[in-house]
mmCIF file of C-alpha atoms in Angstrom:
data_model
loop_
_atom_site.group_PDB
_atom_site.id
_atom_site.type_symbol
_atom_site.label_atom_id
_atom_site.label_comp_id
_atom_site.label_asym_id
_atom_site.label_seq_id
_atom_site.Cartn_x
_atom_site.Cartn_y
_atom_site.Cartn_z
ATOM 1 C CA UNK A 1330 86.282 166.029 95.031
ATOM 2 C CA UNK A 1331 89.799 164.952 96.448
ATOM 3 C CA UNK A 1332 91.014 168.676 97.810
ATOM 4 C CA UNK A 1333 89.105 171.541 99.640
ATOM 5 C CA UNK A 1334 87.235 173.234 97.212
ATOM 6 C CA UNK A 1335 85.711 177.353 97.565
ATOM 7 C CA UNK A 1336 83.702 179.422 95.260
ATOM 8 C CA UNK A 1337 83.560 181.554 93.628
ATOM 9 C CA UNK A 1338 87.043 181.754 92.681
ATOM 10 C CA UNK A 1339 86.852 185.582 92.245
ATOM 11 C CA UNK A 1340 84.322 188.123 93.126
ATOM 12 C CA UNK A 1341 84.171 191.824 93.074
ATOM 13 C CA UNK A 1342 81.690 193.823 94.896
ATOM 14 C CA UNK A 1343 80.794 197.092 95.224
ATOM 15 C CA UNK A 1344 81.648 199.189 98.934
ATOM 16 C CA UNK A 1345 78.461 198.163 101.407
ATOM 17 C CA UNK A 1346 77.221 195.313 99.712
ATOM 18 C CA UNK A 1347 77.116 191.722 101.339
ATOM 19 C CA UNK A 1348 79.227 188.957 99.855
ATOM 20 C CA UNK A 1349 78.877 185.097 100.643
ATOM 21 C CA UNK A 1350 81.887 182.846 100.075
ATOM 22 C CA UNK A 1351 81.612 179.303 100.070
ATOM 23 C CA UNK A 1352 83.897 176.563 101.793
ATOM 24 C CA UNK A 1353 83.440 172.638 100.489
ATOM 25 C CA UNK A 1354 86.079 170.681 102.987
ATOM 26 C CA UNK A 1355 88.173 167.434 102.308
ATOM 27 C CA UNK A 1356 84.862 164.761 103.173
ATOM 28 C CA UNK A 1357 85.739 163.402 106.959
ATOM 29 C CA UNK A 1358 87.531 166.130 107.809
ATOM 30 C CA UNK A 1359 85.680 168.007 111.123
ATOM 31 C CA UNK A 1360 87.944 170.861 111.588
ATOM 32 C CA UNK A 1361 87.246 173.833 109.183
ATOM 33 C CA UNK A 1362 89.308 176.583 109.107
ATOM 34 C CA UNK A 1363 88.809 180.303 107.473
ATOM 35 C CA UNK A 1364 92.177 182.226 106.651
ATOM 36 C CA UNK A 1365 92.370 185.510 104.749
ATOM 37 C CA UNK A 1366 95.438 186.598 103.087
ATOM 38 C CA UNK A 1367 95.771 190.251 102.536
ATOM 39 C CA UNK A 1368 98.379 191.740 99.930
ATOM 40 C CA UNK A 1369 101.951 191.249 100.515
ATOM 41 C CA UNK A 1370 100.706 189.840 104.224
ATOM 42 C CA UNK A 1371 101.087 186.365 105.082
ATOM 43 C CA UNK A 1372 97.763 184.102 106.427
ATOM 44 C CA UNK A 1373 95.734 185.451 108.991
ATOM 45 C CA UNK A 1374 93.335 183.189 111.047
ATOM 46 C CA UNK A 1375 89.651 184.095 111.204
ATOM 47 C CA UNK A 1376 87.505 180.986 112.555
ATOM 48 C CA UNK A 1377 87.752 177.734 113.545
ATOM 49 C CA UNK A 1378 85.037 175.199 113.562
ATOM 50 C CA UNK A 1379 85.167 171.508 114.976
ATOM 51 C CA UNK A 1380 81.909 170.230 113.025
ATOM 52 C CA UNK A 1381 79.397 172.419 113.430
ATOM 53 C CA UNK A 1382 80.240 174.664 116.076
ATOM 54 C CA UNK A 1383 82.818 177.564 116.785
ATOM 55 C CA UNK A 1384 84.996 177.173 119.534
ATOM 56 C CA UNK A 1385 87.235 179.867 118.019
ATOM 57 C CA UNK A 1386 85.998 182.841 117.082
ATOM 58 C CA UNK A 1387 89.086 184.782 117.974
ATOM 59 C CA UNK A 1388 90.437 186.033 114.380
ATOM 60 C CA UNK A 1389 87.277 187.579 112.703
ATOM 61 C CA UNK A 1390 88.066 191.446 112.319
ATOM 62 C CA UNK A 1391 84.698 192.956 113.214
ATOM 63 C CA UNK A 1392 81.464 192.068 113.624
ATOM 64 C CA UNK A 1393 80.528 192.285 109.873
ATOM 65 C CA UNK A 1394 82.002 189.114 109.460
ATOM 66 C CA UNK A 1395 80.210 185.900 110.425
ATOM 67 C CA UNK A 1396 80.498 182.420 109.294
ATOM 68 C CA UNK A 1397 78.416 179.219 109.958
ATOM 69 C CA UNK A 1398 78.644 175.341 108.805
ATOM 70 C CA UNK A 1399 76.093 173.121 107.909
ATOM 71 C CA UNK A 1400 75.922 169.319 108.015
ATOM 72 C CA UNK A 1401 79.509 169.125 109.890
ATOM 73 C CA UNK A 1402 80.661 170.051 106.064
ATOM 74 C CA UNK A 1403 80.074 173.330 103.833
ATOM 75 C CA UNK A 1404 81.082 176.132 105.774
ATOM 76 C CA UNK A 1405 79.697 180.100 104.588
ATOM 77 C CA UNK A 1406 81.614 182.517 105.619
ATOM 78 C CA UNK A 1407 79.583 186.251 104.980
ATOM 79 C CA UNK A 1408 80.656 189.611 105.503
ATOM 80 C CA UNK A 1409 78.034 192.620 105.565
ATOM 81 C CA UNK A 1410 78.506 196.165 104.128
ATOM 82 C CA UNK A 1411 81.856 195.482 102.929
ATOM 83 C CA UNK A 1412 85.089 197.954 103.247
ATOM 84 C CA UNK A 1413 87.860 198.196 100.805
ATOM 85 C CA UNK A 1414 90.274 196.935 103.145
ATOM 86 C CA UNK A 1415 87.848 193.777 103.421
ATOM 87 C CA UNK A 1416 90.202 193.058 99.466
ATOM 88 C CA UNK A 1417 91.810 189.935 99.921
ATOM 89 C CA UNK A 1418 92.030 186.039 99.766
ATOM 90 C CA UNK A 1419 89.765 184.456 101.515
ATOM 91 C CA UNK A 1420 91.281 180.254 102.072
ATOM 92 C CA UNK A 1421 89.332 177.516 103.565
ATOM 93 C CA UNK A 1422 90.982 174.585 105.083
ATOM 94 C CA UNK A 1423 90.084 171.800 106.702
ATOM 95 C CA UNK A 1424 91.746 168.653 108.752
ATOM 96 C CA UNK A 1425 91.257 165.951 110.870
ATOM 97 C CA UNK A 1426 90.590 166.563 114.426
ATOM 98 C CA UNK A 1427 94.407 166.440 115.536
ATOM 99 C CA UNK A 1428 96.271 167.294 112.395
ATOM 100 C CA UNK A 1429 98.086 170.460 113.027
ATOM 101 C CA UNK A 1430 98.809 170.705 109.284
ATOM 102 C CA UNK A 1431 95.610 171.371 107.100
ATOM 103 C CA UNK A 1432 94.527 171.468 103.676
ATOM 104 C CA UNK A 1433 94.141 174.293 102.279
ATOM 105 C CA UNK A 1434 91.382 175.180 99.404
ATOM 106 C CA UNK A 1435 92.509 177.664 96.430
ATOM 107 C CA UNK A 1436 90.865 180.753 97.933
ATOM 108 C CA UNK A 1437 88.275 183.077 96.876
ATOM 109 C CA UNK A 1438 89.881 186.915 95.662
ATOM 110 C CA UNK A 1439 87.917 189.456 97.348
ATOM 111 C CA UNK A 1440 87.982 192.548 95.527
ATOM 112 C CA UNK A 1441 85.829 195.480 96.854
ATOM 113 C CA UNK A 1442 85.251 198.549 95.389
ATOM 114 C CA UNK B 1300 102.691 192.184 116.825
ATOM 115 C CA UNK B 1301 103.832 189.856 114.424
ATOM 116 C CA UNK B 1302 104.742 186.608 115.935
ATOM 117 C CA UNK B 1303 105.954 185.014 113.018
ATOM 118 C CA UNK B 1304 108.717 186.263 110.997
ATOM 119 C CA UNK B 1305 110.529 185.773 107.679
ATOM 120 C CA UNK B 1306 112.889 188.954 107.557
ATOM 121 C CA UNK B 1307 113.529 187.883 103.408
ATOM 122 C CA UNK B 1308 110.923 188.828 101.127
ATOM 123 C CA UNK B 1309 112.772 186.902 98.131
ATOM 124 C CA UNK B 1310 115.534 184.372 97.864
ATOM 125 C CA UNK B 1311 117.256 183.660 94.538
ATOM 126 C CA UNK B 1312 118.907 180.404 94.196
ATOM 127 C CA UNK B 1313 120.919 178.857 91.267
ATOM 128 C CA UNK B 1314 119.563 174.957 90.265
ATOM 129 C CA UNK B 1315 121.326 172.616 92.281
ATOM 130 C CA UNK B 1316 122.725 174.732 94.987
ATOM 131 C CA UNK B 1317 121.019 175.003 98.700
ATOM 132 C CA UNK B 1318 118.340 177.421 99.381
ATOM 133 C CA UNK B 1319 117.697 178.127 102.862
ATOM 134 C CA UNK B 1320 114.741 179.649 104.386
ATOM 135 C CA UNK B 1321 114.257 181.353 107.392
ATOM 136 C CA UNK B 1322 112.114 182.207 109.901
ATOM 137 C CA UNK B 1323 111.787 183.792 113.962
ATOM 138 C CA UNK B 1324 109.181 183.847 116.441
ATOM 139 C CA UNK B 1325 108.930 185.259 119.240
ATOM 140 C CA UNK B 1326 105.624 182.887 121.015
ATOM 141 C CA UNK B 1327 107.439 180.911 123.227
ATOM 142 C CA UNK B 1328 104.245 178.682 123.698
ATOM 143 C CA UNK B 1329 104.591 177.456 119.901
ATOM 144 C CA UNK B 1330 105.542 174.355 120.382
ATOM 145 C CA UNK B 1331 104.889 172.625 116.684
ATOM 146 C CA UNK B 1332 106.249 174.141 112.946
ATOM 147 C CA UNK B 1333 105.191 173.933 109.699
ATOM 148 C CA UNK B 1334 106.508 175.024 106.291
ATOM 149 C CA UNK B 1335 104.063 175.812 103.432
ATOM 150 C CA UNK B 1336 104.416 176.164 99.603
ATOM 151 C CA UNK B 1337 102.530 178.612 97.621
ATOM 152 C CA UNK B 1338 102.074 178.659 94.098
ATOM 153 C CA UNK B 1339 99.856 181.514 92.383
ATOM 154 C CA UNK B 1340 96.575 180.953 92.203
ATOM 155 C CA UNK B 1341 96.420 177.961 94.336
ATOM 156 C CA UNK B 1342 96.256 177.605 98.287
ATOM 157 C CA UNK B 1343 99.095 176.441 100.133
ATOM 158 C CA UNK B 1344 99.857 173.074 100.241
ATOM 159 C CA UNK B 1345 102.078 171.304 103.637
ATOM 160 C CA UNK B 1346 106.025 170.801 102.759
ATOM 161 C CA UNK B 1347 106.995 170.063 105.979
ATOM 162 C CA UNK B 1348 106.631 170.143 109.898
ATOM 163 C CA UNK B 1349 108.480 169.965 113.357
ATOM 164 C CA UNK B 1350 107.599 169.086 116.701
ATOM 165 C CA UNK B 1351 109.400 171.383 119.517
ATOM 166 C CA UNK B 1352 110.907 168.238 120.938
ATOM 167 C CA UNK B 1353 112.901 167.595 117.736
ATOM 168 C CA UNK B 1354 115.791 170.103 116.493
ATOM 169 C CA UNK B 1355 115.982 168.455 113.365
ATOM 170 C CA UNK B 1356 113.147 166.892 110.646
ATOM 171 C CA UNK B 1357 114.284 165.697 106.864
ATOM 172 C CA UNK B 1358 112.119 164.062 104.164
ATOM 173 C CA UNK B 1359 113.798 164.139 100.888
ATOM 174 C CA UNK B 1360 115.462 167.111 99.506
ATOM 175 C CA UNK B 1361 113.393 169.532 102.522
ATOM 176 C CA UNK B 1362 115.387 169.591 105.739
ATOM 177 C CA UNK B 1363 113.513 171.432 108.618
ATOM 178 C CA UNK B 1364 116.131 172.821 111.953
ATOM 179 C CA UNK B 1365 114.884 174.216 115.096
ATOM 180 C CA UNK B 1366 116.716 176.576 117.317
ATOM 181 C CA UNK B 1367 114.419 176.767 120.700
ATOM 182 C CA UNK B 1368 116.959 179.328 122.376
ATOM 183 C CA UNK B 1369 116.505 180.981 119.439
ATOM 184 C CA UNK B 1370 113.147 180.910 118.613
ATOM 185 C CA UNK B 1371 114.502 180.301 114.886
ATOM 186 C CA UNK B 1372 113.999 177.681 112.439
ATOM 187 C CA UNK B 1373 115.532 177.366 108.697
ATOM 188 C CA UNK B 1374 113.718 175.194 105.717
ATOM 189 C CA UNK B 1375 117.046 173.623 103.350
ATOM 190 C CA UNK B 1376 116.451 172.578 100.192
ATOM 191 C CA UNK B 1377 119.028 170.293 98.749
ATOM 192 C CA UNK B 1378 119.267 170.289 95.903
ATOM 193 C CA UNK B 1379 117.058 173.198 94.801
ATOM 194 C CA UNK B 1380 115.317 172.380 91.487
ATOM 195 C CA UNK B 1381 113.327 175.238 89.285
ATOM 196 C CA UNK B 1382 110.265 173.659 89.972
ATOM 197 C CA UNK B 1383 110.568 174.688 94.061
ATOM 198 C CA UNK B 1384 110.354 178.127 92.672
ATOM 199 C CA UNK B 1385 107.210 179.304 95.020
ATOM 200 C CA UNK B 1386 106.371 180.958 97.994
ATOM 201 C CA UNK B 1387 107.103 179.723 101.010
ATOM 202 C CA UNK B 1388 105.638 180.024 104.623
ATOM 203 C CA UNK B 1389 106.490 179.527 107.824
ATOM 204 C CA UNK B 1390 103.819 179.016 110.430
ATOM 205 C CA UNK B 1391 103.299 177.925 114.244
ATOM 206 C CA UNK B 1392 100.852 176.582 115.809
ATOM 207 C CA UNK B 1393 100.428 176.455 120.131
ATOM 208 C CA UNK B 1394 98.061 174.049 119.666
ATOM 209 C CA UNK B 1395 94.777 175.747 120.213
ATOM 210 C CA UNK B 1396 95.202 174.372 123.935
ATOM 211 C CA UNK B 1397 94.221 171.354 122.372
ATOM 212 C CA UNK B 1398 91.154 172.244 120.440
ATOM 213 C CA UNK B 1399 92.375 173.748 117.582
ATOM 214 C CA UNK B 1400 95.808 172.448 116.385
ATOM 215 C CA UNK B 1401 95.336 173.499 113.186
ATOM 216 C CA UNK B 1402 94.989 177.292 114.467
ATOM 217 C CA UNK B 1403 98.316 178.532 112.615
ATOM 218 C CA UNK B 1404 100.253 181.764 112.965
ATOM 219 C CA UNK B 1405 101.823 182.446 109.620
ATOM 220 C CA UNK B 1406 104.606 184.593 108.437
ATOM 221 C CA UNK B 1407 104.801 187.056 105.424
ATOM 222 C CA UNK B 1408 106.444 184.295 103.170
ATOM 223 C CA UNK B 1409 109.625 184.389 101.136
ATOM 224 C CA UNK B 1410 109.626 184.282 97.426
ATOM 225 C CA UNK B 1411 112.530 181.611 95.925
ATOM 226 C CA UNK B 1412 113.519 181.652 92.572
ATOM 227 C CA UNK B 1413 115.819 178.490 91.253
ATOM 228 C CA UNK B 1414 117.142 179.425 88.107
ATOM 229 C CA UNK B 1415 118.011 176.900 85.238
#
């Protein structure tokens, strides 16, 4: 596809239950970027990965959360015994290496309950 | 500690008139800008950016200003058109020290409404 794409678009989950999301970046692009967007908040960074590695782990909230990529492309980003204030959207971006502005997927809504 | 700010939730703007956006930080190692559009259900898509070294970027209708001392910038859009109607978002970036540029501090967003 042309754009960053994530799935599912919506999942609910019950309180302690693992979730996956799943991140499909623009093809080329090597940065990845996770983003969460909780209500009435603007974007909050999580983790940054320059193909397959981490360098920036600096955002992700607890230790629940962990994310890898695969392939220098599809990016998972997992959180474990999920909280109600995990609820948000999750966004995926991805760039080239030195583009400060990235693309931005349409999010997965987080919804835990 | 927030260091991004947009102190309007909502803007409402009549079609054709300016609407004008704005935003504060307080990082004074953010040395590149970028405004974002929002529309629901879909991730945010680049409007426009500025380096640190400029006070002033334009491309079209979107004019971008930058006020170092200030540690303010303003998005104008002239003229505004219903279609703009969105939310918009400032963000910053320090440039990851080089690794990450696309590492972005956002603010909260401001709603604008253009109205036939």
């Amino acid at each position: 596809g042309a754009g960053v794409s994530q799935s599912p678009s919506n999942k609910v989950t019950e309180k302690g239950k693992d979730v996956e999301l799943r991140c499909d970046p623009i093809s080329g692009h090597t940065a990845l970027y996770w983003y969460r967007q909780s209500l009435g908040q603007g974007l909050e960074f999580l983790i940054y990965f320059q193909g397959n590695s981490a360098p920036d782990k600096s955002g992700l909230p607890s230790d629940r959360f962990s994310a890898e990529r695969t392939g220098g492309s599809v990016s998972t980003l997992t959180i474990q015994r999920t909280q109600q204030e995990d609820s948000a959207v999750y966004l995926c971006a991805s760039s080239l290496y030195v583009d400060p502005a990235p693309f931005f997927g349409p999010g997965t809504r987080l919804t835990v309950l | 500690d927030q260091q991004v700010k947009q102190n309007s939730p909502s803007l409402s703007v009549q079609e054709g008139r300016i609407s004008i956006l704005n935003c504060d930080y307080t990082n004074s190692m953010f040395d590149y800008f970028l405004w974002y559009k929002k529309y629901p259900a879909e991730g945010p898509t680049f409007l426009i950016s500025i380096s640190s070294i400029k006070d002033k970027n334009e491309d079209g209708r979107f004019t971008v200003f930058l006020n170092k001392s200030a540690k303010h910038l303003s998005l104008h859009i002239v003229p505004s058109q219903p279609g703009d109607s969105a939310v918009y978002f400032c963000a910053a970036s320090d440039g990851g020290g080089g690794t990450s540029y696309g590492k972005l501090t956002f603010g909260q967003g401001t709603i604008l409404t253009v109205h036939p």
